[in-house]
Amino acid sequence: MLAGIYAHPDDETFSGGGTFARYARAGMRCTLYCATDGDAGKTSGLAVASKAGLGALRRTELHAAAAILGFSEIETPGHPDGALAAVDQDALIGEIVRHVRRERPRVVITFGPEGAPNTHPDHGVISRAATAAFFLAALPTAYPAQLADGLRVHACERLYYVTWPEPARDAVL
């Protein structure tokens, strides 16, 4: 089982979409935790009247892409796009620990600590939160209320970072 832990709708597609699709088609269960609705993103010329409208559109696109890639479960708590660093980090990590304990993946995939080549701050935040959750999900002393709710500790086997070389200084991002 694979779990993708990302900040925005489309992160799962451009960063690891081929990996998720390959394993889903081979019968492996894939789940997705996507922290924001992407409502602060760019529209690429789409007629969207409001931030809420953009968030709704991006959620719809996320579910369509997830179906194509083969995700069987999607969790979208709706944290503020572009402001993940302002979210209570312990609560964010706890949400991801809950996802890991509930879904019980063997492998977690997220961004590397550099936040991908565009260095979006939310990508770095989700990397740190997913990394902490990867280790904390296995500890009975971490988020014990989850265990009282019936979840069990879970130790994933692997944590993989999607990463690539830094773009050239003159690259247009």
JSON list of C-alpha atoms in Angstrom, two decimals:
[
{"chain": "A", "resi": 1, "resn": "MET", "atom": "CA", "xyz": [0.00, 0.00, 0.00]},
{"chain": "A", "resi": 2, "resn": "LEU", "atom": "CA", "xyz": [1.22, 3.49, -0.91]},
{"chain": "A", "resi": 3, "resn": "ALA", "atom": "CA", "xyz": [0.23, 6.80, 0.67]},
{"chain": "A", "resi": 4, "resn": "GLY", "atom": "CA", "xyz": [0.89, 10.11, -1.05]},
{"chain": "A", "resi": 5, "resn": "ILE", "atom": "CA", "xyz": [1.13, 13.09, 1.32]},
{"chain": "A", "resi": 6, "resn": "TYR", "atom": "CA", "xyz": [0.95, 16.41, -0.51]},
{"chain": "A", "resi": 7, "resn": "ALA", "atom": "CA", "xyz": [0.06, 20.07, -0.09]},
{"chain": "A", "resi": 8, "resn": "HIS", "atom": "CA", "xyz": [-2.05, 20.88, -3.17]},
{"chain": "A", "resi": 9, "resn": "PRO", "atom": "CA", "xyz": [-4.29, 19.31, -5.78]},
{"chain": "A", "resi": 10, "resn": "ASP", "atom": "CA", "xyz": [-2.01, 18.39, -8.72]},
{"chain": "A", "resi": 11, "resn": "ASP", "atom": "CA", "xyz": [1.07, 17.71, -6.54]},
{"chain": "A", "resi": 12, "resn": "GLU", "atom": "CA", "xyz": [0.24, 14.00, -6.65]},
{"chain": "A", "resi": 13, "resn": "THR", "atom": "CA", "xyz": [0.06, 14.11, -10.45]},
{"chain": "A", "resi": 14, "resn": "PHE", "atom": "CA", "xyz": [3.16, 16.06, -11.43]},
{"chain": "A", "resi": 15, "resn": "SER", "atom": "CA", "xyz": [5.40, 14.60, -8.76]},
{"chain": "A", "resi": 16, "resn": "GLY", "atom": "CA", "xyz": [4.55, 10.92, -8.56]},
{"chain": "A", "resi": 17, "resn": "GLY", "atom": "CA", "xyz": [1.56, 10.28, -10.79]},
{"chain": "A", "resi": 18, "resn": "GLY", "atom": "CA", "xyz": [3.30, 7.62, -12.85]},
{"chain": "A", "resi": 19, "resn": "THR", "atom": "CA", "xyz": [4.38, 5.73, -9.74]},
{"chain": "A", "resi": 20, "resn": "PHE", "atom": "CA", "xyz": [0.90, 5.76, -8.21]},
{"chain": "A", "resi": 21, "resn": "ALA", "atom": "CA", "xyz": [-0.73, 4.72, -11.50]},
{"chain": "A", "resi": 22, "resn": "ARG", "atom": "CA", "xyz": [1.72, 1.88, -12.02]},
{"chain": "A", "resi": 23, "resn": "TYR", "atom": "CA", "xyz": [1.23, 0.40, -8.58]},
{"chain": "A", "resi": 24, "resn": "ALA", "atom": "CA", "xyz": [-2.53, 0.96, -8.53]},
{"chain": "A", "resi": 25, "resn": "ARG", "atom": "CA", "xyz": [-2.84, -0.88, -11.86]},
{"chain": "A", "resi": 26, "resn": "ALA", "atom": "CA", "xyz": [-0.81, -3.72, -10.36]},
{"chain": "A", "resi": 27, "resn": "GLY", "atom": "CA", "xyz": [-3.40, -4.03, -7.59]},
{"chain": "A", "resi": 28, "resn": "MET", "atom": "CA", "xyz": [-1.71, -2.05, -4.83]},
{"chain": "A", "resi": 29, "resn": "ARG", "atom": "CA", "xyz": [-3.96, 0.23, -2.78]},
{"chain": "A", "resi": 30, "resn": "CYS", "atom": "CA", "xyz": [-2.98, 3.91, -3.01]},
{"chain": "A", "resi": 31, "resn": "THR", "atom": "CA", "xyz": [-4.30, 6.69, -0.76]},
{"chain": "A", "resi": 32, "resn": "LEU", "atom": "CA", "xyz": [-3.83, 10.43, -0.82]},
{"chain": "A", "resi": 33, "resn": "TYR", "atom": "CA", "xyz": [-3.70, 13.12, 1.86]},
{"chain": "A", "resi": 34, "resn": "CYS", "atom": "CA", "xyz": [-3.91, 16.58, 0.24]},
{"chain": "A", "resi": 35, "resn": "ALA", "atom": "CA", "xyz": [-3.64, 19.37, 2.82]},
{"chain": "A", "resi": 36, "resn": "THR", "atom": "CA", "xyz": [-5.17, 22.28, 0.89]},
{"chain": "A", "resi": 37, "resn": "ASP", "atom": "CA", "xyz": [-7.82, 22.88, -1.76]},
{"chain": "A", "resi": 38, "resn": "GLY", "atom": "CA", "xyz": [-5.38, 24.86, -3.89]},
{"chain": "A", "resi": 39, "resn": "ASP", "atom": "CA", "xyz": [-7.60, 27.91, -3.80]},
{"chain": "A", "resi": 40, "resn": "ALA", "atom": "CA", "xyz": [-4.69, 30.36, -3.91]},
{"chain": "A", "resi": 41, "resn": "GLY", "atom": "CA", "xyz": [-3.27, 28.88, -7.11]},
{"chain": "A", "resi": 42, "resn": "LYS", "atom": "CA", "xyz": [-3.31, 30.22, -10.63]},
{"chain": "A", "resi": 43, "resn": "THR", "atom": "CA", "xyz": [-6.20, 29.50, -12.96]},
{"chain": "A", "resi": 44, "resn": "SER", "atom": "CA", "xyz": [-4.27, 29.30, -16.24]},
{"chain": "A", "resi": 45, "resn": "GLY", "atom": "CA", "xyz": [-6.91, 31.41, -17.93]},
{"chain": "A", "resi": 46, "resn": "LEU", "atom": "CA", "xyz": [-9.97, 29.60, -16.55]},
{"chain": "A", "resi": 47, "resn": "ALA", "atom": "CA", "xyz": [-12.91, 31.81, -15.69]},
{"chain": "A", "resi": 48, "resn": "VAL", "atom": "CA", "xyz": [-13.16, 31.50, -11.91]},
{"chain": "A", "resi": 49, "resn": "ALA", "atom": "CA", "xyz": [-15.03, 34.20, -10.02]},
{"chain": "A", "resi": 50, "resn": "SER", "atom": "CA", "xyz": [-13.70, 33.62, -6.51]},
{"chain": "A", "resi": 51, "resn": "LYS", "atom": "CA", "xyz": [-11.16, 31.90, -4.33]},
{"chain": "A", "resi": 52, "resn": "ALA", "atom": "CA", "xyz": [-13.91, 29.51, -3.16]},
{"chain": "A", "resi": 53, "resn": "GLY", "atom": "CA", "xyz": [-14.77, 28.78, -6.80]},
{"chain": "A", "resi": 54, "resn": "LEU", "atom": "CA", "xyz": [-11.15, 28.00, -7.57]},
{"chain": "A", "resi": 55, "resn": "GLY", "atom": "CA", "xyz": [-10.94, 25.71, -4.54]},
{"chain": "A", "resi": 56, "resn": "ALA", "atom": "CA", "xyz": [-14.07, 23.85, -5.66]},
{"chain": "A", "resi": 57, "resn": "LEU", "atom": "CA", "xyz": [-12.71, 23.50, -9.20]},
{"chain": "A", "resi": 58, "resn": "ARG", "atom": "CA", "xyz": [-9.36, 22.21, -7.95]},
{"chain": "A", "resi": 59, "resn": "ARG", "atom": "CA", "xyz": [-11.08, 19.68, -5.64]},
{"chain": "A", "resi": 60, "resn": "THR", "atom": "CA", "xyz": [-13.09, 18.43, -8.61]},
{"chain": "A", "resi": 61, "resn": "GLU", "atom": "CA", "xyz": [-9.89, 18.16, -10.67]},
{"chain": "A", "resi": 62, "resn": "LEU", "atom": "CA", "xyz": [-8.17, 16.37, -7.78]},
{"chain": "A", "resi": 63, "resn": "HIS", "atom": "CA", "xyz": [-10.88, 13.72, -7.60]},
{"chain": "A", "resi": 64, "resn": "ALA", "atom": "CA", "xyz": [-10.81, 13.25, -11.38]},
{"chain": "A", "resi": 65, "resn": "ALA", "atom": "CA", "xyz": [-7.02, 12.91, -11.43]},
{"chain": "A", "resi": 66, "resn": "ALA", "atom": "CA", "xyz": [-7.07, 10.59, -8.41]},
{"chain": "A", "resi": 67, "resn": "ALA", "atom": "CA", "xyz": [-9.55, 8.31, -10.17]},
{"chain": "A", "resi": 68, "resn": "ILE", "atom": "CA", "xyz": [-7.31, 8.15, -13.26]},
{"chain": "A", "resi": 69, "resn": "LEU", "atom": "CA", "xyz": [-4.20, 7.49, -11.15]},
{"chain": "A", "resi": 70, "resn": "GLY", "atom": "CA", "xyz": [-5.97, 4.81, -9.11]},
{"chain": "A", "resi": 71, "resn": "PHE", "atom": "CA", "xyz": [-6.20, 6.34, -5.64]},
{"chain": "A", "resi": 72, "resn": "SER", "atom": "CA", "xyz": [-8.81, 4.52, -3.59]},
{"chain": "A", "resi": 73, "resn": "GLU", "atom": "CA", "xyz": [-9.03, 7.05, -0.75]},
{"chain": "A", "resi": 74, "resn": "ILE", "atom": "CA", "xyz": [-8.56, 10.84, -0.71]},
{"chain": "A", "resi": 75, "resn": "GLU", "atom": "CA", "xyz": [-8.39, 13.00, 2.42]},
{"chain": "A", "resi": 76, "resn": "THR", "atom": "CA", "xyz": [-8.64, 16.77, 1.97]},
{"chain": "A", "resi": 77, "resn": "PRO", "atom": "CA", "xyz": [-8.84, 18.71, 5.26]},
{"chain": "A", "resi": 78, "resn": "GLY", "atom": "CA", "xyz": [-8.96, 22.09, 3.46]},
{"chain": "A", "resi": 79, "resn": "HIS", "atom": "CA", "xyz": [-6.10, 23.95, 5.12]},
{"chain": "A", "resi": 80, "resn": "PRO", "atom": "CA", "xyz": [-5.28, 27.40, 3.72]},
{"chain": "A", "resi": 81, "resn": "ASP", "atom": "CA", "xyz": [-3.37, 27.28, 0.46]},
{"chain": "A", "resi": 82, "resn": "GLY", "atom": "CA", "xyz": [-0.12, 29.19, 0.63]},
{"chain": "A", "resi": 83, "resn": "ALA", "atom": "CA", "xyz": [-0.29, 29.31, 4.42]},
{"chain": "A", "resi": 84, "resn": "LEU", "atom": "CA", "xyz": [0.44, 25.78, 5.66]},
{"chain": "A", "resi": 85, "resn": "ALA", "atom": "CA", "xyz": [3.23, 27.21, 7.81]},
{"chain": "A", "resi": 86, "resn": "ALA", "atom": "CA", "xyz": [0.59, 29.15, 9.77]},
{"chain": "A", "resi": 87, "resn": "VAL", "atom": "CA", "xyz": [-1.42, 26.02, 10.55]},
{"chain": "A", "resi": 88, "resn": "ASP", "atom": "CA", "xyz": [-0.88, 24.43, 13.97]},
{"chain": "A", "resi": 89, "resn": "GLN", "atom": "CA", "xyz": [1.96, 22.07, 13.01]},
{"chain": "A", "resi": 90, "resn": "ASP", "atom": "CA", "xyz": [1.20, 19.56, 15.76]},
{"chain": "A", "resi": 91, "resn": "ALA", "atom": "CA", "xyz": [-2.39, 19.32, 14.51]},
{"chain": "A", "resi": 92, "resn": "LEU", "atom": "CA", "xyz": [-1.22, 18.94, 10.88]},
{"chain": "A", "resi": 93, "resn": "ILE", "atom": "CA", "xyz": [1.21, 16.18, 11.85]},
{"chain": "A", "resi": 94, "resn": "GLY", "atom": "CA", "xyz": [-1.53, 14.54, 13.91]},
{"chain": "A", "resi": 95, "resn": "GLU", "atom": "CA", "xyz": [-3.86, 14.50, 10.89]},
{"chain": "A", "resi": 96, "resn": "ILE", "atom": "CA", "xyz": [-1.19, 12.80, 8.81]},
{"chain": "A", "resi": 97, "resn": "VAL", "atom": "CA", "xyz": [-0.43, 10.32, 11.63]},
{"chain": "A", "resi": 98, "resn": "ARG", "atom": "CA", "xyz": [-4.17, 9.51, 11.68]},
{"chain": "A", "resi": 99, "resn": "HIS", "atom": "CA", "xyz": [-4.13, 8.97, 7.91]},
{"chain": "A", "resi": 100, "resn": "VAL", "atom": "CA", "xyz": [-1.12, 6.65, 8.19]},
{"chain": "A", "resi": 101, "resn": "ARG", "atom": "CA", "xyz": [-2.60, 4.71, 11.10]},
{"chain": "A", "resi": 102, "resn": "ARG", "atom": "CA", "xyz": [-5.97, 4.37, 9.40]},
{"chain": "A", "resi": 103, "resn": "GLU", "atom": "CA", "xyz": [-4.68, 3.48, 5.92]},
{"chain": "A", "resi": 104, "resn": "ARG", "atom": "CA", "xyz": [-1.60, 1.49, 7.06]},
{"chain": "A", "resi": 105, "resn": "PRO", "atom": "CA", "xyz": [0.67, 2.08, 4.04]},
{"chain": "A", "resi": 106, "resn": "ARG", "atom": "CA", "xyz": [3.93, 0.25, 3.55]},
{"chain": "A", "resi": 107, "resn": "VAL", "atom": "CA", "xyz": [5.37, 3.28, 1.73]},
{"chain": "A", "resi": 108, "resn": "VAL", "atom": "CA", "xyz": [4.84, 7.03, 2.16]},
{"chain": "A", "resi": 109, "resn": "ILE", "atom": "CA", "xyz": [5.70, 9.38, -0.72]},
{"chain": "A", "resi": 110, "resn": "THR", "atom": "CA", "xyz": [5.98, 13.16, -0.28]},
{"chain": "A", "resi": 111, "resn": "PHE", "atom": "CA", "xyz": [8.13, 16.09, -1.37]},
{"chain": "A", "resi": 112, "resn": "GLY", "atom": "CA", "xyz": [11.72, 16.35, -0.26]},
{"chain": "A", "resi": 113, "resn": "PRO", "atom": "CA", "xyz": [12.61, 18.96, 2.33]},
{"chain": "A", "resi": 114, "resn": "GLU", "atom": "CA", "xyz": [13.66, 21.43, -0.36]},
{"chain": "A", "resi": 115, "resn": "GLY", "atom": "CA", "xyz": [10.02, 21.70, -1.41]},
{"chain": "A", "resi": 116, "resn": "ALA", "atom": "CA", "xyz": [10.41, 20.68, -5.07]},
{"chain": "A", "resi": 117, "resn": "PRO", "atom": "CA", "xyz": [12.03, 22.85, -7.73]},
{"chain": "A", "resi": 118, "resn": "ASN", "atom": "CA", "xyz": [9.61, 25.73, -7.30]},
{"chain": "A", "resi": 119, "resn": "THR", "atom": "CA", "xyz": [10.44, 25.82, -3.56]},
{"chain": "A", "resi": 120, "resn": "HIS", "atom": "CA", "xyz": [6.78, 26.48, -2.71]},
{"chain": "A", "resi": 121, "resn": "PRO", "atom": "CA", "xyz": [6.69, 27.01, 1.08]},
{"chain": "A", "resi": 122, "resn": "ASP", "atom": "CA", "xyz": [3.71, 24.64, 1.45]},
{"chain": "A", "resi": 123, "resn": "HIS", "atom": "CA", "xyz": [5.76, 21.84, -0.14]},
{"chain": "A", "resi": 124, "resn": "GLY", "atom": "CA", "xyz": [8.47, 22.18, 2.49]},
{"chain": "A", "resi": 125, "resn": "VAL", "atom": "CA", "xyz": [5.89, 22.28, 5.29]},
{"chain": "A", "resi": 126, "resn": "ILE", "atom": "CA", "xyz": [4.15, 19.13, 4.05]},
{"chain": "A", "resi": 127, "resn": "SER", "atom": "CA", "xyz": [7.51, 17.38, 3.70]},
{"chain": "A", "resi": 128, "resn": "ARG", "atom": "CA", "xyz": [8.42, 18.10, 7.31]},
{"chain": "A", "resi": 129, "resn": "ALA", "atom": "CA", "xyz": [4.96, 17.13, 8.58]},
{"chain": "A", "resi": 130, "resn": "ALA", "atom": "CA", "xyz": [4.89, 13.89, 6.55]},
{"chain": "A", "resi": 131, "resn": "THR", "atom": "CA", "xyz": [8.40, 13.00, 7.70]},
{"chain": "A", "resi": 132, "resn": "ALA", "atom": "CA", "xyz": [7.47, 13.51, 11.35]},
{"chain": "A", "resi": 133, "resn": "ALA", "atom": "CA", "xyz": [4.23, 11.54, 10.89]},
{"chain": "A", "resi": 134, "resn": "PHE", "atom": "CA", "xyz": [6.12, 8.68, 9.23]},
{"chain": "A", "resi": 135, "resn": "PHE", "atom": "CA", "xyz": [8.06, 8.14, 12.45]},
{"chain": "A", "resi": 136, "resn": "LEU", "atom": "CA", "xyz": [5.40, 9.14, 14.98]},
{"chain": "A", "resi": 137, "resn": "ALA", "atom": "CA", "xyz": [2.68, 6.82, 13.60]},
{"chain": "A", "resi": 138, "resn": "ALA", "atom": "CA", "xyz": [4.64, 3.88, 15.03]},
{"chain": "A", "resi": 139, "resn": "LEU", "atom": "CA", "xyz": [4.88, 5.27, 18.57]},
{"chain": "A", "resi": 140, "resn": "PRO", "atom": "CA", "xyz": [2.11, 4.55, 21.09]},
{"chain": "A", "resi": 141, "resn": "THR", "atom": "CA", "xyz": [3.05, 7.72, 22.98]},
{"chain": "A", "resi": 142, "resn": "ALA", "atom": "CA", "xyz": [2.34, 9.91, 19.93]},
{"chain": "A", "resi": 143, "resn": "TYR", "atom": "CA", "xyz": [-1.27, 11.06, 19.56]},
{"chain": "A", "resi": 144, "resn": "PRO", "atom": "CA", "xyz": [-2.62, 8.54, 22.10]},
{"chain": "A", "resi": 145, "resn": "ALA", "atom": "CA", "xyz": [-6.19, 9.82, 21.64]},
{"chain": "A", "resi": 146, "resn": "GLN", "atom": "CA", "xyz": [-6.12, 8.21, 18.19]},
{"chain": "A", "resi": 147, "resn": "LEU", "atom": "CA", "xyz": [-5.40, 4.86, 19.83]},
{"chain": "A", "resi": 148, "resn": "ALA", "atom": "CA", "xyz": [-8.26, 5.39, 22.26]},
{"chain": "A", "resi": 149, "resn": "ASP", "atom": "CA", "xyz": [-10.46, 5.95, 19.17]},
{"chain": "A", "resi": 150, "resn": "GLY", "atom": "CA", "xyz": [-9.54, 2.46, 17.94]},
{"chain": "A", "resi": 151, "resn": "LEU", "atom": "CA", "xyz": [-6.63, 3.14, 15.63]},
{"chain": "A", "resi": 152, "resn": "ARG", "atom": "CA", "xyz": [-3.44, 1.13, 16.07]},
{"chain": "A", "resi": 153, "resn": "VAL", "atom": "CA", "xyz": [0.17, 2.23, 15.78]},
{"chain": "A", "resi": 154, "resn": "HIS", "atom": "CA", "xyz": [1.67, 1.56, 12.39]},
{"chain": "A", "resi": 155, "resn": "ALA", "atom": "CA", "xyz": [5.29, 1.47, 11.25]},
{"chain": "A", "resi": 156, "resn": "CYS", "atom": "CA", "xyz": [5.66, 2.13, 7.53]},
{"chain": "A", "resi": 157, "resn": "GLU", "atom": "CA", "xyz": [8.55, 0.40, 5.79]},
{"chain": "A", "resi": 158, "resn": "ARG", "atom": "CA", "xyz": [9.77, 3.23, 3.59]},
{"chain": "A", "resi": 159, "resn": "LEU", "atom": "CA", "xyz": [9.61, 7.00, 3.20]},
{"chain": "A", "resi": 160, "resn": "TYR", "atom": "CA", "xyz": [10.39, 8.29, -0.28]},
{"chain": "A", "resi": 161, "resn": "TYR", "atom": "CA", "xyz": [10.94, 11.91, -1.25]},
{"chain": "A", "resi": 162, "resn": "VAL", "atom": "CA", "xyz": [10.05, 13.14, -4.71]},
{"chain": "A", "resi": 163, "resn": "THR", "atom": "CA", "xyz": [12.95, 15.36, -5.55]},
{"chain": "A", "resi": 164, "resn": "TRP", "atom": "CA", "xyz": [14.91, 16.57, -8.55]},
{"chain": "A", "resi": 165, "resn": "PRO", "atom": "CA", "xyz": [17.87, 18.81, -9.22]},
{"chain": "A", "resi": 166, "resn": "GLU", "atom": "CA", "xyz": [17.56, 22.48, -8.43]},
{"chain": "A", "resi": 167, "resn": "PRO", "atom": "CA", "xyz": [16.71, 24.56, -11.48]},
{"chain": "A", "resi": 168, "resn": "ALA", "atom": "CA", "xyz": [19.34, 26.85, -12.93]},
{"chain": "A", "resi": 169, "resn": "ARG", "atom": "CA", "xyz": [19.46, 30.31, -11.39]},
{"chain": "A", "resi": 170, "resn": "ASP", "atom": "CA", "xyz": [18.07, 31.85, -14.59]},
{"chain": "A", "resi": 171, "resn": "ALA", "atom": "CA", "xyz": [15.25, 29.30, -14.97]},
{"chain": "A", "resi": 172, "resn": "VAL", "atom": "CA", "xyz": [11.74, 30.67, -15.34]},
{"chain": "A", "resi": 173, "resn": "LEU", "atom": "CA", "xyz": [9.48, 28.95, -12.82]}
]
